[in-house]
PDB file of C-alpha atoms in Angstrom:
ATOM      1  CA  MET A   1    -152.930 190.623  76.063  1.00  0.00           C
ATOM      2  CA  ILE A   2    -155.951 192.569  77.165  1.00  0.00           C
ATOM      3  CA  ARG A   3    -158.352 194.140  75.392  1.00  0.00           C
ATOM      4  CA  ILE A   4    -159.944 197.690  75.260  1.00  0.00           C
ATOM      5  CA  ARG A   5    -162.725 198.617  73.835  1.00  0.00           C
ATOM      6  CA  GLU A   6    -161.755 201.845  73.128  1.00  0.00           C
ATOM      7  CA  ALA A   7    -159.778 202.309  69.869  1.00  0.00           C
ATOM      8  CA  ILE A   8    -155.777 204.247  70.949  1.00  0.00           C
ATOM      9  CA  VAL A   9    -154.492 206.637  69.196  1.00  0.00           C
ATOM     10  CA  VAL A  10    -150.048 206.532  69.238  1.00  0.00           C
ATOM     11  CA  GLU A  11    -147.833 209.584  67.114  1.00  0.00           C
ATOM     12  CA  GLY A  12    -145.940 206.856  64.780  1.00  0.00           C
ATOM     13  CA  ARG A  13    -144.842 202.844  64.235  1.00  0.00           C
ATOM     14  CA  TYR A  14    -142.951 202.025  66.880  1.00  0.00           C
ATOM     15  CA  ASP A  15    -145.227 203.319  69.844  1.00  0.00           C
ATOM     16  CA  LYS A  16    -148.084 200.988  68.112  1.00  0.00           C
ATOM     17  CA  ALA A  17    -145.475 198.385  67.982  1.00  0.00           C
ATOM     18  CA  ALA A  18    -144.340 198.193  71.298  1.00  0.00           C
ATOM     19  CA  LEU A  19    -148.441 198.213  72.129  1.00  0.00           C
ATOM     20  CA  ALA A  20    -149.333 195.392  70.104  1.00  0.00           C
ATOM     21  CA  PRO A  21    -147.767 192.762  71.897  1.00  0.00           C
ATOM     22  CA  LEU A  22    -149.926 194.434  74.918  1.00  0.00           C
ATOM     23  CA  VAL A  23    -154.176 195.111  74.575  1.00  0.00           C
ATOM     24  CA  ASP A  24    -156.581 193.747  71.359  1.00  0.00           C
ATOM     25  CA  THR A  25    -158.042 196.657  69.724  1.00  0.00           C
ATOM     26  CA  VAL A  26    -157.290 198.759  67.374  1.00  0.00           C
ATOM     27  CA  ILE A  27    -153.883 201.294  67.430  1.00  0.00           C
ATOM     28  CA  VAL A  28    -153.480 204.146  65.175  1.00  0.00           C
ATOM     29  CA  GLU A  29    -151.550 206.054  64.190  1.00  0.00           C
ATOM     30  CA  THR A  30    -150.222 210.450  64.161  1.00  0.00           C
ATOM     31  CA  ASN A  31    -147.770 209.918  61.884  1.00  0.00           C
ATOM     32  CA  GLY A  32    -146.255 212.780  64.387  1.00  0.00           C
ATOM     33  CA  PHE A  33    -147.431 215.933  63.703  1.00  0.00           C
ATOM     34  CA  GLY A  34    -149.278 215.424  60.322  1.00  0.00           C
ATOM     35  CA  ILE A  35    -152.291 214.851  61.951  1.00  0.00           C
ATOM     36  CA  PHE A  36    -152.187 218.495  61.900  1.00  0.00           C
ATOM     37  CA  ARG A  37    -152.824 217.859  57.296  1.00  0.00           C
ATOM     38  CA  ASP A  38    -154.577 214.621  57.193  1.00  0.00           C
ATOM     39  CA  ARG A  39    -158.330 215.463  57.413  1.00  0.00           C
ATOM     40  CA  GLU A  40    -159.096 211.921  56.654  1.00  0.00           C
ATOM     41  CA  LYS A  41    -157.643 210.889  59.830  1.00  0.00           C
ATOM     42  CA  LEU A  42    -158.917 213.093  61.610  1.00  0.00           C
ATOM     43  CA  ALA A  43    -162.009 212.250  60.274  1.00  0.00           C
ATOM     44  CA  TYR A  44    -161.062 208.921  61.326  1.00  0.00           C
ATOM     45  CA  LEU A  45    -160.395 209.366  64.460  1.00  0.00           C
ATOM     46  CA  ARG A  46    -163.656 211.309  65.508  1.00  0.00           C
ATOM     47  CA  ARG A  47    -165.916 207.891  63.687  1.00  0.00           C
ATOM     48  CA  LEU A  48    -163.811 206.146  66.075  1.00  0.00           C
ATOM     49  CA  ALA A  49    -164.896 208.520  69.678  1.00  0.00           C
ATOM     50  CA  GLU A  50    -167.785 208.029  68.805  1.00  0.00           C
ATOM     51  CA  LYS A  51    -168.128 204.745  68.094  1.00  0.00           C
ATOM     52  CA  ARG A  52    -165.380 203.456  70.564  1.00  0.00           C
ATOM     53  CA  GLY A  53    -163.862 206.790  72.074  1.00  0.00           C
ATOM     54  CA  LEU A  54    -160.487 207.196  72.405  1.00  0.00           C
ATOM     55  CA  LEU A  55    -157.164 206.470  74.649  1.00  0.00           C
ATOM     56  CA  ILE A  56    -155.231 210.142  73.199  1.00  0.00           C
ATOM     57  CA  LEU A  57    -151.181 208.497  74.083  1.00  0.00           C
ATOM     58  CA  THR A  58    -148.349 210.585  73.191  1.00  0.00           C
ATOM     59  CA  ASP A  59    -144.880 210.901  74.269  1.00  0.00           C
ATOM     60  CA  SER A  60    -144.730 212.584  77.084  1.00  0.00           C
ATOM     61  CA  ASP A  61    -142.296 215.937  75.467  1.00  0.00           C
ATOM     62  CA  GLY A  62    -143.066 218.800  73.576  1.00  0.00           C
ATOM     63  CA  ALA A  63    -144.658 217.605  70.648  1.00  0.00           C
ATOM     64  CA  GLY A  64    -146.077 214.826  72.186  1.00  0.00           C
ATOM     65  CA  PHE A  65    -148.382 217.594  74.186  1.00  0.00           C
ATOM     66  CA  VAL A  66    -148.879 219.324  70.729  1.00  0.00           C
ATOM     67  CA  ILE A  67    -150.797 216.535  68.862  1.00  0.00           C
ATOM     68  CA  ARG A  68    -152.329 215.394  72.127  1.00  0.00           C
ATOM     69  CA  SER A  69    -153.759 219.439  72.351  1.00  0.00           C
ATOM     70  CA  HIS A  70    -154.915 218.807  68.100  1.00  0.00           C
ATOM     71  CA  LEU A  71    -157.547 215.926  69.197  1.00  0.00           C
ATOM     72  CA  LYS A  72    -159.252 216.974  72.066  1.00  0.00           C
ATOM     73  CA  SER A  73    -159.424 219.709  70.443  1.00  0.00           C
ATOM     74  CA  ALA A  74    -160.706 218.529  67.326  1.00  0.00           C
ATOM     75  CA  ILE A  75    -162.560 215.244  68.477  1.00  0.00           C
ATOM     76  CA  PRO A  76    -165.382 215.929  71.482  1.00  0.00           C
ATOM     77  CA  ALA A  77    -164.032 215.141  75.618  1.00  0.00           C
ATOM     78  CA  ALA A  78    -166.155 212.652  76.674  1.00  0.00           C
ATOM     79  CA  GLN A  79    -165.397 210.830  73.801  1.00  0.00           C
ATOM     80  CA  CYS A  80    -161.989 210.849  75.214  1.00  0.00           C
ATOM     81  CA  LYS A  81    -159.440 209.133  77.885  1.00  0.00           C
ATOM     82  CA  GLN A  82    -155.908 211.091  77.927  1.00  0.00           C
ATOM     83  CA  ALA A  83    -153.453 208.551  78.919  1.00  0.00           C
ATOM     84  CA  PHE A  84    -150.204 209.802  79.959  1.00  0.00           C
ATOM     85  CA  ILE A  85    -146.791 208.518  80.795  1.00  0.00           C
ATOM     86  CA  PRO A  86    -143.878 208.802  83.222  1.00  0.00           C
ATOM     87  CA  GLU A  87    -140.952 211.467  81.880  1.00  0.00           C
ATOM     88  CA  LEU A  88    -137.930 208.516  82.333  1.00  0.00           C
ATOM     89  CA  SER A  89    -134.830 209.766  81.205  1.00  0.00           C
ATOM     90  CA  GLY A  90    -133.212 207.683  78.419  1.00  0.00           C
ATOM     91  CA  LYS A  91    -132.529 206.583  74.971  1.00  0.00           C
ATOM     92  CA  GLU A  92    -134.900 203.526  72.988  1.00  0.00           C
ATOM     93  CA  ARG A  93    -132.549 201.098  71.748  1.00  0.00           C
ATOM     94  CA  ARG A  94    -133.277 201.901  67.799  1.00  0.00           C
ATOM     95  CA  LYS A  95    -131.750 205.292  67.853  1.00  0.00           C
ATOM     96  CA  ALA A  96    -128.158 206.248  68.433  1.00  0.00           C
ATOM     97  CA  LYS A  97    -128.093 209.083  70.357  1.00  0.00           C
ATOM     98  CA  PRO A  98    -131.902 210.094  73.493  1.00  0.00           C
ATOM     99  CA  SER A  99    -133.854 212.702  72.304  1.00  0.00           C
ATOM    100  CA  LYS A 100    -133.427 216.024  72.272  1.00  0.00           C
ATOM    101  CA  ALA A 101    -135.776 216.323  76.095  1.00  0.00           C
ATOM    102  CA  GLY A 102    -133.779 213.281  77.403  1.00  0.00           C
ATOM    103  CA  THR A 103    -136.490 211.005  77.922  1.00  0.00           C
ATOM    104  CA  LEU A 104    -137.986 207.262  76.782  1.00  0.00           C
ATOM    105  CA  GLY A 105    -141.501 207.883  74.187  1.00  0.00           C
ATOM    106  CA  VAL A 106    -143.568 205.204  74.395  1.00  0.00           C
ATOM    107  CA  GLU A 107    -141.751 202.801  72.179  1.00  0.00           C
ATOM    108  CA  GLY A 108    -139.725 202.850  74.825  1.00  0.00           C
ATOM    109  CA  MET A 109    -141.375 202.422  78.121  1.00  0.00           C
ATOM    110  CA  PRO A 110    -141.548 199.212  79.892  1.00  0.00           C
ATOM    111  CA  PRO A 111    -145.159 196.691  78.509  1.00  0.00           C
ATOM    112  CA  GLU A 112    -146.279 197.319  82.643  1.00  0.00           C
ATOM    113  CA  ILE A 113    -146.007 200.808  82.872  1.00  0.00           C
ATOM    114  CA  LEU A 114    -148.364 201.283  79.513  1.00  0.00           C
ATOM    115  CA  LEU A 115    -150.207 199.023  80.219  1.00  0.00           C
ATOM    116  CA  ALA A 116    -151.079 200.640  84.156  1.00  0.00           C
ATOM    117  CA  ALA A 117    -150.806 204.257  82.739  1.00  0.00           C
ATOM    118  CA  LEU A 118    -154.096 202.999  80.112  1.00  0.00           C
ATOM    119  CA  ARG A 119    -156.070 201.601  83.310  1.00  0.00           C
ATOM    120  CA  ARG A 120    -155.892 204.898  85.168  1.00  0.00           C
ATOM    121  CA  ALA A 121    -156.569 206.991  81.780  1.00  0.00           C
ATOM    122  CA  GLY A 122    -160.079 204.530  82.473  1.00  0.00           C
ATOM    123  CA  ALA A 123    -160.037 201.868  79.910  1.00  0.00           C
ATOM    124  CA  THR A 124    -162.792 199.780  79.301  1.00  0.00           C
ATOM    125  CA  ILE A 125    -160.989 196.491  79.839  1.00  0.00           C
ATOM    126  CA  GLU A 126    -163.118 193.140  78.687  1.00  0.00           C
ATOM    127  CA  GLY A 127    -163.434 190.883  82.276  1.00  0.00           C
ATOM    128  CA  GLU A 128    -162.004 193.977  84.212  1.00  0.00           C
ATOM    129  CA  ASP A 129    -164.854 196.261  86.580  1.00  0.00           C
ATOM    130  CA  CYS A 130    -163.661 199.835  86.071  1.00  0.00           C
ATOM    131  CA  PRO A 131    -164.792 201.755  88.436  1.00  0.00           C
ATOM    132  CA  ALA A 132    -163.881 205.254  87.735  1.00  0.00           C
ATOM    133  CA  PRO A 133    -161.885 206.613  90.971  1.00  0.00           C
ATOM    134  CA  PRO A 134    -162.061 209.949  92.233  1.00  0.00           C
ATOM    135  CA  LYS A 135    -161.331 212.916  89.623  1.00  0.00           C
ATOM    136  CA  LEU A 136    -159.033 215.933  90.408  1.00  0.00           C
ATOM    137  CA  LYS A 137    -160.718 218.733  90.479  1.00  0.00           C
ATOM    138  CA  LYS A 138    -159.773 222.694  88.984  1.00  0.00           C
ATOM    139  CA  SER A 139    -160.195 223.640  92.261  1.00  0.00           C
ATOM    140  CA  ASP A 140    -157.960 220.891  94.387  1.00  0.00           C
ATOM    141  CA  LEU A 141    -155.387 222.654  92.442  1.00  0.00           C
ATOM    142  CA  TYR A 142    -156.155 226.152  93.822  1.00  0.00           C
ATOM    143  CA  ALA A 143    -156.513 224.729  97.901  1.00  0.00           C
ATOM    144  CA  LEU A 144    -153.274 223.592  97.145  1.00  0.00           C
ATOM    145  CA  GLY A 145    -151.957 226.109  95.601  1.00  0.00           C
ATOM    146  CA  LEU A 146    -151.239 225.008  92.396  1.00  0.00           C
ATOM    147  CA  SER A 147    -153.424 226.926  90.871  1.00  0.00           C
ATOM    148  CA  GLY A 148    -154.541 231.301  90.804  1.00  0.00           C
ATOM    149  CA  THR A 149    -151.599 231.945  93.138  1.00  0.00           C
ATOM    150  CA  PRO A 150    -148.644 233.688  91.936  1.00  0.00           C
ATOM    151  CA  ASP A 151    -146.177 231.130  92.450  1.00  0.00           C
ATOM    152  CA  SER A 152    -148.478 228.646  91.379  1.00  0.00           C
ATOM    153  CA  ALA A 153    -146.253 227.466  88.077  1.00  0.00           C
ATOM    154  CA  GLU A 154    -143.386 227.100  90.766  1.00  0.00           C
ATOM    155  CA  ARG A 155    -145.132 224.927  92.589  1.00  0.00           C
ATOM    156  CA  ARG A 156    -146.546 223.181  89.968  1.00  0.00           C
ATOM    157  CA  ALA A 157    -143.263 222.731  88.565  1.00  0.00           C
ATOM    158  CA  ALA A 158    -141.791 221.153  91.368  1.00  0.00           C
ATOM    159  CA  LEU A 159    -144.203 218.891  91.808  1.00  0.00           C
ATOM    160  CA  CYS A 160    -144.210 217.836  88.665  1.00  0.00           C
ATOM    161  CA  ARG A 161    -140.238 217.651  89.120  1.00  0.00           C
ATOM    162  CA  ARG A 162    -140.931 215.037  91.964  1.00  0.00           C
ATOM    163  CA  MET A 163    -143.948 213.105  90.442  1.00  0.00           C
ATOM    164  CA  GLY A 164    -141.589 212.675  87.473  1.00  0.00           C
ATOM    165  CA  LEU A 165    -143.564 214.323  85.378  1.00  0.00           C
ATOM    166  CA  PRO A 166    -143.285 216.616  82.065  1.00  0.00           C
ATOM    167  CA  SER A 167    -142.076 220.090  83.796  1.00  0.00           C
ATOM    168  CA  GLY A 168    -144.618 223.154  82.609  1.00  0.00           C
ATOM    169  CA  MET A 169    -146.876 221.711  82.424  1.00  0.00           C
ATOM    170  CA  THR A 170    -150.686 224.328  82.814  1.00  0.00           C
ATOM    171  CA  ALA A 171    -153.035 223.396  85.224  1.00  0.00           C
ATOM    172  CA  ASN A 172    -156.184 221.303  83.111  1.00  0.00           C
ATOM    173  CA  ALA A 173    -152.494 220.092  82.266  1.00  0.00           C
ATOM    174  CA  LEU A 174    -151.431 218.258  85.255  1.00  0.00           C
ATOM    175  CA  LEU A 175    -155.639 217.706  86.223  1.00  0.00           C
ATOM    176  CA  ASP A 176    -154.884 215.065  83.225  1.00  0.00           C
ATOM    177  CA  ALA A 177    -151.865 213.551  83.788  1.00  0.00           C
ATOM    178  CA  VAL A 178    -152.188 212.321  87.385  1.00  0.00           C
ATOM    179  CA  GLY A 179    -155.786 210.727  86.623  1.00  0.00           C
ATOM    180  CA  SER A 180    -153.692 208.995  84.583  1.00  0.00           C
ATOM    181  CA  LEU A 181    -150.578 208.189  85.986  1.00  0.00           C
ATOM    182  CA  TYR A 182    -151.758 208.034  89.741  1.00  0.00           C
ATOM    183  CA  THR A 183    -154.919 207.903  92.501  1.00  0.00           C
ATOM    184  CA  TYR A 184    -156.462 210.592  94.040  1.00  0.00           C
ATOM    185  CA  GLU A 185    -154.830 210.117  96.955  1.00  0.00           C
ATOM    186  CA  GLU A 186    -150.685 210.139  95.855  1.00  0.00           C
ATOM    187  CA  PHE A 187    -151.516 213.364  94.509  1.00  0.00           C
ATOM    188  CA  LEU A 188    -152.414 214.768  97.349  1.00  0.00           C
ATOM    189  CA  ARG A 189    -150.347 212.789  99.150  1.00  0.00           C
ATOM    190  CA  ALA A 190    -147.439 214.545  96.783  1.00  0.00           C
ATOM    191  CA  ALA A 191    -148.491 217.567  96.571  1.00  0.00           C
ATOM    192  CA  LYS A 192    -148.980 217.917 100.542  1.00  0.00           C
ATOM    193  CA  GLU A 193    -145.019 217.381 100.932  1.00  0.00           C
ATOM    194  CA  LEU A 194    -144.437 220.753  98.639  1.00  0.00           C
ATOM    195  CA  PRO A 195    -142.426 223.335 100.796  1.00  0.00           C
TER     196      PRO A 195
END
């Protein structure tokens, strides 16, 4: 178990149950879209963000991105770190059938992937020196033809498929995801392999 300074925000109780044995920190559930109506919980998240910082860890599906976007707009960016899980096909054990997207959520991820996502997001881990990795910039995306060009959306979609990221990511979402899942060098290598 690792001790993390930041509080972690997840979508639901099964996500929390998957993380609880791995990390020693506060884990807060949004109750899915319930966070849109729950002003008290949002106020609590703002206080946690101000005191400890937040790590936002939602599923890599449409609902997860909507919740993440809502939190990003409600809490100062300097107080939030974005942790992303890869888009892996599968079904959680407790479910009778796969999700609409057919991918695993936070609750279905292996522990090593969850811990790697938290580390890549820049979690402050007690006893570990976590220097900030080189940060991908919007200018990097433009230079690689992944934003600001007529075919940039198609190139981003191809890159997302290659890297196991959710399809249809905007340039800004790609910046956040790459910083959480891959090193700067891994991203550049994958991007340069695109046709």
